[in-house]
């Protein structure tokens, strides 16, 4: 058999697949070319050098149907069943291992998998997500790691660890959400999530800001310096329409992207808590901040769209 058609099914040594992880990858993938390990956390001071400040009225990184020519295109010889994986591009200088995928994209689609047991019984299970680019190629697979008691006693307010793996089964991003107050009447202990890439190395945080009416968050770098804001709508629900959380500059004058909760149909919205999201950001945004945007998306999902069992 042609070596180019042989599929790689073995996970990275020492890294077990979580339950539900798609255990196959495209044959074309040979690992990050020239990668010699993590270079250590890099200081982040905002947008990368050369990125212009968005003008007033800028509406974000583009609509969900962003033109395909702005995304890298790869052939998938011998690809696995279902959506093909996106092969890893050349990692930029100082890029944490596994985040090189994010350097080539300005949009991420987050698709939560429907759990049949949860639909039939109401028994809360660990959430699982597929993360794709605008061409439908898988970038990562995300799996919640929370014990049964915590999931079913704390519901959507539960603390969790989210493990994000690449197509070799390596954990490249870890999200840690502590147990915090879920009431807007108590501003002293608001929601927060920490983003680590690689696991154990913080690259940023998303913290909730108290506001009586609007969902508001601050995106911070690894030194807890404020970088961007996220502002949601006053009413976080809609029928037959998407719900947008805008990513703005610190003064909230310019919109640089958005996190959209996408409408997926009445039946799925009414009977499941499996949601779809779209994340849009500038193409040349620091890959660490793109990873932090992922953390913000998951925090928003659990806070506003995850149903109680």
Short mmCIF file of N, CA and C in Angstrom, two decimals, residues 141-252:
data_model
loop_
_atom_site.label_atom_id
_atom_site.label_comp_id
_atom_site.label_asym_id
_atom_site.label_seq_id
_atom_site.Cartn_x
_atom_site.Cartn_y
_atom_site.Cartn_z
N UNK A 141 -9.61 19.36 19.16
CA UNK A 141 -10.74 18.68 19.81
C UNK A 141 -10.68 19.04 21.28
N UNK A 142 -11.79 19.50 21.85
CA UNK A 142 -11.84 19.94 23.25
C UNK A 142 -12.73 19.00 24.05
N UNK A 143 -12.28 18.61 25.23
CA UNK A 143 -13.04 17.71 26.09
C UNK A 143 -13.00 18.22 27.52
N UNK A 144 -14.16 18.36 28.12
CA UNK A 144 -14.27 18.75 29.53
C UNK A 144 -13.80 17.60 30.42
N UNK A 145 -13.12 17.95 31.51
CA UNK A 145 -12.64 16.95 32.47
C UNK A 145 -13.17 17.35 33.85
N UNK A 146 -14.38 16.87 34.17
CA UNK A 146 -15.03 17.21 35.44
C UNK A 146 -15.70 15.96 35.99
N UNK A 147 -15.68 15.79 37.31
CA UNK A 147 -16.28 14.60 37.89
C UNK A 147 -17.80 14.69 37.87
N UNK A 148 -18.45 13.53 37.98
CA UNK A 148 -19.90 13.42 37.86
C UNK A 148 -20.63 14.25 38.90
N UNK A 149 -20.16 14.23 40.13
CA UNK A 149 -20.82 14.95 41.22
C UNK A 149 -20.81 16.46 40.95
N UNK A 150 -19.67 16.98 40.52
CA UNK A 150 -19.57 18.41 40.25
C UNK A 150 -20.49 18.83 39.12
N UNK A 151 -20.52 18.03 38.04
CA UNK A 151 -21.36 18.37 36.89
C UNK A 151 -22.83 18.44 37.25
N UNK A 152 -23.31 17.48 38.03
CA UNK A 152 -24.74 17.37 38.28
C UNK A 152 -25.21 18.13 39.51
N UNK A 153 -24.28 18.53 40.37
CA UNK A 153 -24.66 19.33 41.54
C UNK A 153 -24.52 20.83 41.27
N UNK A 154 -23.49 21.22 40.53
CA UNK A 154 -23.23 22.64 40.28
C UNK A 154 -23.81 23.12 38.95
N UNK A 155 -24.16 22.20 38.07
CA UNK A 155 -24.76 22.58 36.80
C UNK A 155 -23.85 23.46 35.98
N UNK A 156 -24.42 24.49 35.37
CA UNK A 156 -23.65 25.37 34.48
C UNK A 156 -22.64 26.22 35.24
N UNK A 157 -22.81 26.37 36.55
CA UNK A 157 -21.88 27.19 37.34
C UNK A 157 -20.66 26.40 37.78
N UNK A 158 -20.54 25.16 37.34
CA UNK A 158 -19.49 24.28 37.83
C UNK A 158 -18.09 24.74 37.44
N UNK A 159 -17.12 24.50 38.31
CA UNK A 159 -15.73 24.69 37.89
C UNK A 159 -15.37 23.56 36.93
N UNK A 160 -14.44 23.80 36.02
CA UNK A 160 -14.07 22.74 35.09
C UNK A 160 -12.65 22.94 34.60
N UNK A 161 -12.11 21.85 34.07
CA UNK A 161 -10.88 21.86 33.29
C UNK A 161 -11.24 21.43 31.88
N UNK A 162 -10.90 22.24 30.91
CA UNK A 162 -11.13 21.90 29.51
C UNK A 162 -9.78 21.61 28.87
N UNK A 163 -9.65 20.41 28.29
CA UNK A 163 -8.40 20.01 27.66
C UNK A 163 -8.58 20.08 26.14
N UNK A 164 -7.71 20.84 25.48
CA UNK A 164 -7.79 21.02 24.04
C UNK A 164 -6.60 20.31 23.40
N UNK A 165 -6.91 19.36 22.51
CA UNK A 165 -5.89 18.50 21.92
C UNK A 165 -5.78 18.73 20.42
N UNK A 166 -4.58 18.49 19.89
CA UNK A 166 -4.39 18.60 18.45
C UNK A 166 -4.62 17.24 17.79
N UNK A 167 -4.32 17.13 16.50
CA UNK A 167 -4.64 15.90 15.79
C UNK A 167 -3.73 14.73 16.12
N UNK A 168 -2.70 14.94 16.94
CA UNK A 168 -1.87 13.85 17.41
C UNK A 168 -2.23 13.43 18.83
N UNK A 169 -3.29 14.04 19.37
CA UNK A 169 -3.72 13.70 20.72
C UNK A 169 -2.94 14.41 21.80
N UNK A 170 -2.12 15.39 21.43
CA UNK A 170 -1.33 16.13 22.42
C UNK A 170 -2.17 17.26 23.00
N UNK A 171 -2.14 17.40 24.31
CA UNK A 171 -2.84 18.49 24.97
C UNK A 171 -2.02 19.76 24.79
N UNK A 172 -2.55 20.70 24.01
CA UNK A 172 -1.80 21.92 23.69
C UNK A 172 -2.32 23.14 24.42
N UNK A 173 -3.59 23.11 24.84
CA UNK A 173 -4.18 24.22 25.59
C UNK A 173 -5.00 23.63 26.74
N UNK A 174 -4.90 24.23 27.91
CA UNK A 174 -5.71 23.84 29.06
C UNK A 174 -6.45 25.07 29.57
N UNK A 175 -7.74 24.91 29.80
CA UNK A 175 -8.57 25.98 30.36
C UNK A 175 -8.98 25.59 31.77
N UNK A 176 -8.80 26.50 32.71
CA UNK A 176 -9.16 26.25 34.11
C UNK A 176 -10.16 27.29 34.57
N UNK A 177 -11.38 26.82 34.91
CA UNK A 177 -12.40 27.72 35.46
C UNK A 177 -12.63 27.37 36.92
N UNK A 178 -12.34 28.29 37.84
CA UNK A 178 -12.59 28.02 39.25
C UNK A 178 -14.06 28.20 39.59
N UNK A 179 -14.46 27.74 40.77
CA UNK A 179 -15.83 27.94 41.24
C UNK A 179 -15.97 29.37 41.73
N UNK A 180 -16.88 30.11 41.12
CA UNK A 180 -17.09 31.51 41.46
C UNK A 180 -18.59 31.80 41.58
N UNK A 181 -18.90 32.97 42.09
CA UNK A 181 -20.29 33.39 42.24
C UNK A 181 -20.92 33.61 40.87
N UNK A 182 -22.18 33.19 40.73
CA UNK A 182 -22.87 33.33 39.45
C UNK A 182 -23.97 34.39 39.51
N UNK A 183 -24.02 35.16 40.57
CA UNK A 183 -25.07 36.18 40.71
C UNK A 183 -24.52 37.55 40.40
N UNK A 184 -25.26 38.33 39.59
CA UNK A 184 -24.83 39.70 39.27
C UNK A 184 -24.97 40.63 40.46
N UNK A 185 -25.64 40.17 41.52
CA UNK A 185 -25.82 40.99 42.71
C UNK A 185 -24.61 40.93 43.63
N UNK A 186 -23.64 40.07 43.30
CA UNK A 186 -22.46 39.90 44.16
C UNK A 186 -21.21 40.18 43.34
N UNK A 187 -20.73 41.42 43.29
CA UNK A 187 -19.61 41.77 42.43
C UNK A 187 -18.23 41.42 42.98
N UNK A 188 -18.18 40.76 44.13
CA UNK A 188 -16.89 40.54 44.78
C UNK A 188 -16.21 39.26 44.33
N UNK A 189 -16.91 38.35 43.66
CA UNK A 189 -16.32 37.06 43.30
C UNK A 189 -16.86 36.62 41.94
N UNK A 190 -16.50 37.38 40.90
CA UNK A 190 -17.06 37.17 39.58
C UNK A 190 -16.32 36.06 38.82
N UNK A 191 -16.87 35.69 37.67
CA UNK A 191 -16.36 34.57 36.89
C UNK A 191 -14.99 34.89 36.28
N UNK A 192 -14.21 33.81 36.09
CA UNK A 192 -12.87 33.95 35.53
C UNK A 192 -12.45 32.63 34.92
N UNK A 193 -11.60 32.69 33.91
CA UNK A 193 -11.02 31.48 33.34
C UNK A 193 -9.56 31.75 33.01
N UNK A 194 -8.71 30.77 33.26
CA UNK A 194 -7.29 30.87 32.97
C UNK A 194 -6.96 30.00 31.77
N UNK A 195 -6.15 30.54 30.86
CA UNK A 195 -5.76 29.81 29.66
C UNK A 195 -4.28 29.50 29.75
N UNK A 196 -3.94 28.23 29.57
CA UNK A 196 -2.55 27.76 29.63
C UNK A 196 -2.16 27.15 28.28
N UNK A 197 -0.99 27.50 27.77
CA UNK A 197 -0.50 26.93 26.53
C UNK A 197 1.04 27.04 26.51
N UNK A 198 1.73 25.91 26.67
CA UNK A 198 1.24 24.56 26.92
C UNK A 198 0.70 24.43 28.34
N UNK A 199 0.10 23.29 28.68
CA UNK A 199 -0.46 23.11 30.02
C UNK A 199 0.55 23.45 31.11
N UNK A 200 0.10 24.26 32.06
CA UNK A 200 0.97 24.67 33.16
C UNK A 200 1.62 26.03 32.95
N UNK A 201 1.51 26.59 31.74
CA UNK A 201 2.12 27.90 31.44
C UNK A 201 1.00 28.87 31.07
N UNK A 202 0.58 29.74 31.99
CA UNK A 202 -0.50 30.69 31.69
C UNK A 202 -0.10 31.65 30.57
N UNK A 203 -1.03 31.87 29.63
CA UNK A 203 -0.81 32.85 28.55
C UNK A 203 -1.85 33.96 28.60
N UNK A 204 -2.87 33.81 29.44
CA UNK A 204 -3.87 34.86 29.53
C UNK A 204 -5.03 34.48 30.42
N UNK A 205 -5.90 35.46 30.66
CA UNK A 205 -7.06 35.28 31.53
C UNK A 205 -8.25 36.03 30.92
N UNK A 206 -9.43 35.54 31.25
CA UNK A 206 -10.66 36.26 30.92
C UNK A 206 -11.41 36.45 32.23
N UNK A 207 -11.68 37.70 32.59
CA UNK A 207 -12.33 38.02 33.86
C UNK A 207 -13.63 38.76 33.59
N UNK A 208 -14.65 38.42 34.35
CA UNK A 208 -15.94 39.10 34.22
C UNK A 208 -15.89 40.45 34.92
N UNK A 209 -16.47 41.46 34.28
CA UNK A 209 -16.61 42.79 34.89
C UNK A 209 -18.04 42.98 35.36
N UNK A 210 -18.20 43.52 36.55
CA UNK A 210 -19.56 43.71 37.07
C UNK A 210 -20.27 44.81 36.29
N UNK A 211 -21.50 44.50 35.89
CA UNK A 211 -22.37 45.48 35.23
C UNK A 211 -23.81 45.05 35.49
N UNK A 212 -24.69 45.97 35.83
CA UNK A 212 -26.06 45.58 36.18
C UNK A 212 -26.87 45.04 35.01
N UNK A 213 -26.48 45.36 33.77
CA UNK A 213 -27.31 44.97 32.62
C UNK A 213 -26.57 44.18 31.55
N UNK A 214 -25.32 44.52 31.29
CA UNK A 214 -24.60 43.94 30.15
C UNK A 214 -23.59 42.89 30.58
N UNK A 215 -23.44 41.81 29.80
CA UNK A 215 -22.32 40.89 30.02
C UNK A 215 -21.03 41.57 29.55
N UNK A 216 -20.08 41.73 30.46
CA UNK A 216 -18.83 42.40 30.11
C UNK A 216 -17.65 41.61 30.68
N UNK A 217 -16.59 41.52 29.88
CA UNK A 217 -15.40 40.76 30.27
C UNK A 217 -14.16 41.53 29.84
N UNK A 218 -13.06 41.25 30.52
CA UNK A 218 -11.76 41.80 30.16
C UNK A 218 -10.82 40.67 29.79
N UNK A 219 -10.14 40.81 28.66
CA UNK A 219 -9.11 39.86 28.24
C UNK A 219 -7.77 40.37 28.72
N UNK A 220 -7.03 39.53 29.43
CA UNK A 220 -5.74 39.92 30.00
C UNK A 220 -4.64 39.01 29.47
N UNK A 221 -3.41 39.53 29.44
CA UNK A 221 -2.27 38.70 29.05
C UNK A 221 -1.75 37.93 30.25
N UNK A 222 -0.60 37.25 30.07
CA UNK A 222 -0.09 36.40 31.16
C UNK A 222 0.34 37.19 32.38
N UNK A 223 0.58 38.50 32.23
CA UNK A 223 0.96 39.34 33.37
C UNK A 223 -0.26 40.04 33.97
N UNK A 224 -1.45 39.61 33.55
CA UNK A 224 -2.73 40.17 34.00
C UNK A 224 -2.87 41.65 33.64
N UNK A 225 -2.29 42.03 32.54
CA UNK A 225 -2.48 43.38 32.00
C UNK A 225 -3.66 43.34 31.03
N UNK A 226 -4.56 44.33 31.15
CA UNK A 226 -5.73 44.37 30.29
C UNK A 226 -5.32 44.60 28.83
N UNK A 227 -5.94 43.83 27.93
CA UNK A 227 -5.62 43.92 26.50
C UNK A 227 -6.85 44.30 25.68
N UNK A 228 -7.97 43.63 25.91
CA UNK A 228 -9.19 43.86 25.14
C UNK A 228 -10.41 43.72 26.04
N UNK A 229 -11.56 44.14 25.54
CA UNK A 229 -12.83 43.98 26.25
C UNK A 229 -13.78 43.12 25.41
N UNK A 230 -14.72 42.48 26.09
CA UNK A 230 -15.81 41.78 25.43
C UNK A 230 -17.11 42.32 26.01
N UNK A 231 -18.02 42.72 25.12
CA UNK A 231 -19.30 43.29 25.55
C UNK A 231 -20.42 42.53 24.85
N UNK A 232 -21.35 41.99 25.62
CA UNK A 232 -22.47 41.26 25.07
C UNK A 232 -23.75 42.08 25.08
N UNK A 233 -24.83 41.52 24.53
CA UNK A 233 -26.11 42.23 24.50
C UNK A 233 -26.80 42.21 25.85
N UNK A 234 -27.73 43.11 26.05
CA UNK A 234 -28.47 43.19 27.32
C UNK A 234 -29.31 41.94 27.53
N UNK A 235 -29.93 41.45 26.46
CA UNK A 235 -30.75 40.23 26.53
C UNK A 235 -30.01 39.12 25.80
N UNK A 236 -29.55 38.12 26.57
CA UNK A 236 -28.72 37.07 25.99
C UNK A 236 -29.61 35.90 25.55
N UNK A 237 -30.53 36.17 24.66
CA UNK A 237 -31.36 35.13 24.05
C UNK A 237 -31.95 35.70 22.79
N UNK A 238 -32.23 34.83 21.84
CA UNK A 238 -32.79 35.27 20.57
C UNK A 238 -33.38 34.08 19.85
N UNK A 239 -34.44 34.30 19.11
CA UNK A 239 -35.07 33.25 18.33
C UNK A 239 -34.73 33.45 16.86
N UNK A 240 -34.15 32.42 16.26
CA UNK A 240 -33.83 32.43 14.82
C UNK A 240 -32.77 33.45 14.45
N UNK A 241 -31.90 33.81 15.39
CA UNK A 241 -30.85 34.78 15.09
C UNK A 241 -29.64 34.49 15.96
N UNK A 242 -28.46 34.91 15.49
CA UNK A 242 -27.24 34.75 16.26
C UNK A 242 -27.18 35.79 17.38
N UNK A 243 -26.39 35.48 18.40
CA UNK A 243 -26.18 36.40 19.52
C UNK A 243 -24.70 36.76 19.54
N UNK A 244 -24.39 38.03 19.39
CA UNK A 244 -23.00 38.48 19.24
C UNK A 244 -22.46 39.11 20.52
N UNK A 245 -21.26 38.68 20.89
CA UNK A 245 -20.47 39.32 21.94
C UNK A 245 -19.29 39.99 21.24
N UNK A 246 -19.27 41.32 21.24
CA UNK A 246 -18.26 42.05 20.48
C UNK A 246 -16.95 42.14 21.25
N UNK A 247 -15.85 41.94 20.52
CA UNK A 247 -14.51 42.10 21.08
C UNK A 247 -14.04 43.51 20.72
N UNK A 248 -13.73 44.30 21.75
CA UNK A 248 -13.45 45.72 21.53
C UNK A 248 -12.10 46.12 22.12
N UNK A 249 -11.64 47.29 21.70
CA UNK A 249 -10.46 47.88 22.30
C UNK A 249 -10.76 48.25 23.76
N UNK A 250 -9.72 48.58 24.52
CA UNK A 250 -9.91 48.86 25.94
C UNK A 250 -10.84 50.04 26.19
N UNK A 251 -10.83 51.02 25.29
CA UNK A 251 -11.74 52.16 25.47
C UNK A 251 -13.14 51.87 24.91
N UNK A 252 -13.32 50.67 24.36
CA UNK A 252 -14.60 50.21 23.81
C UNK A 252 -15.08 51.06 22.64
#
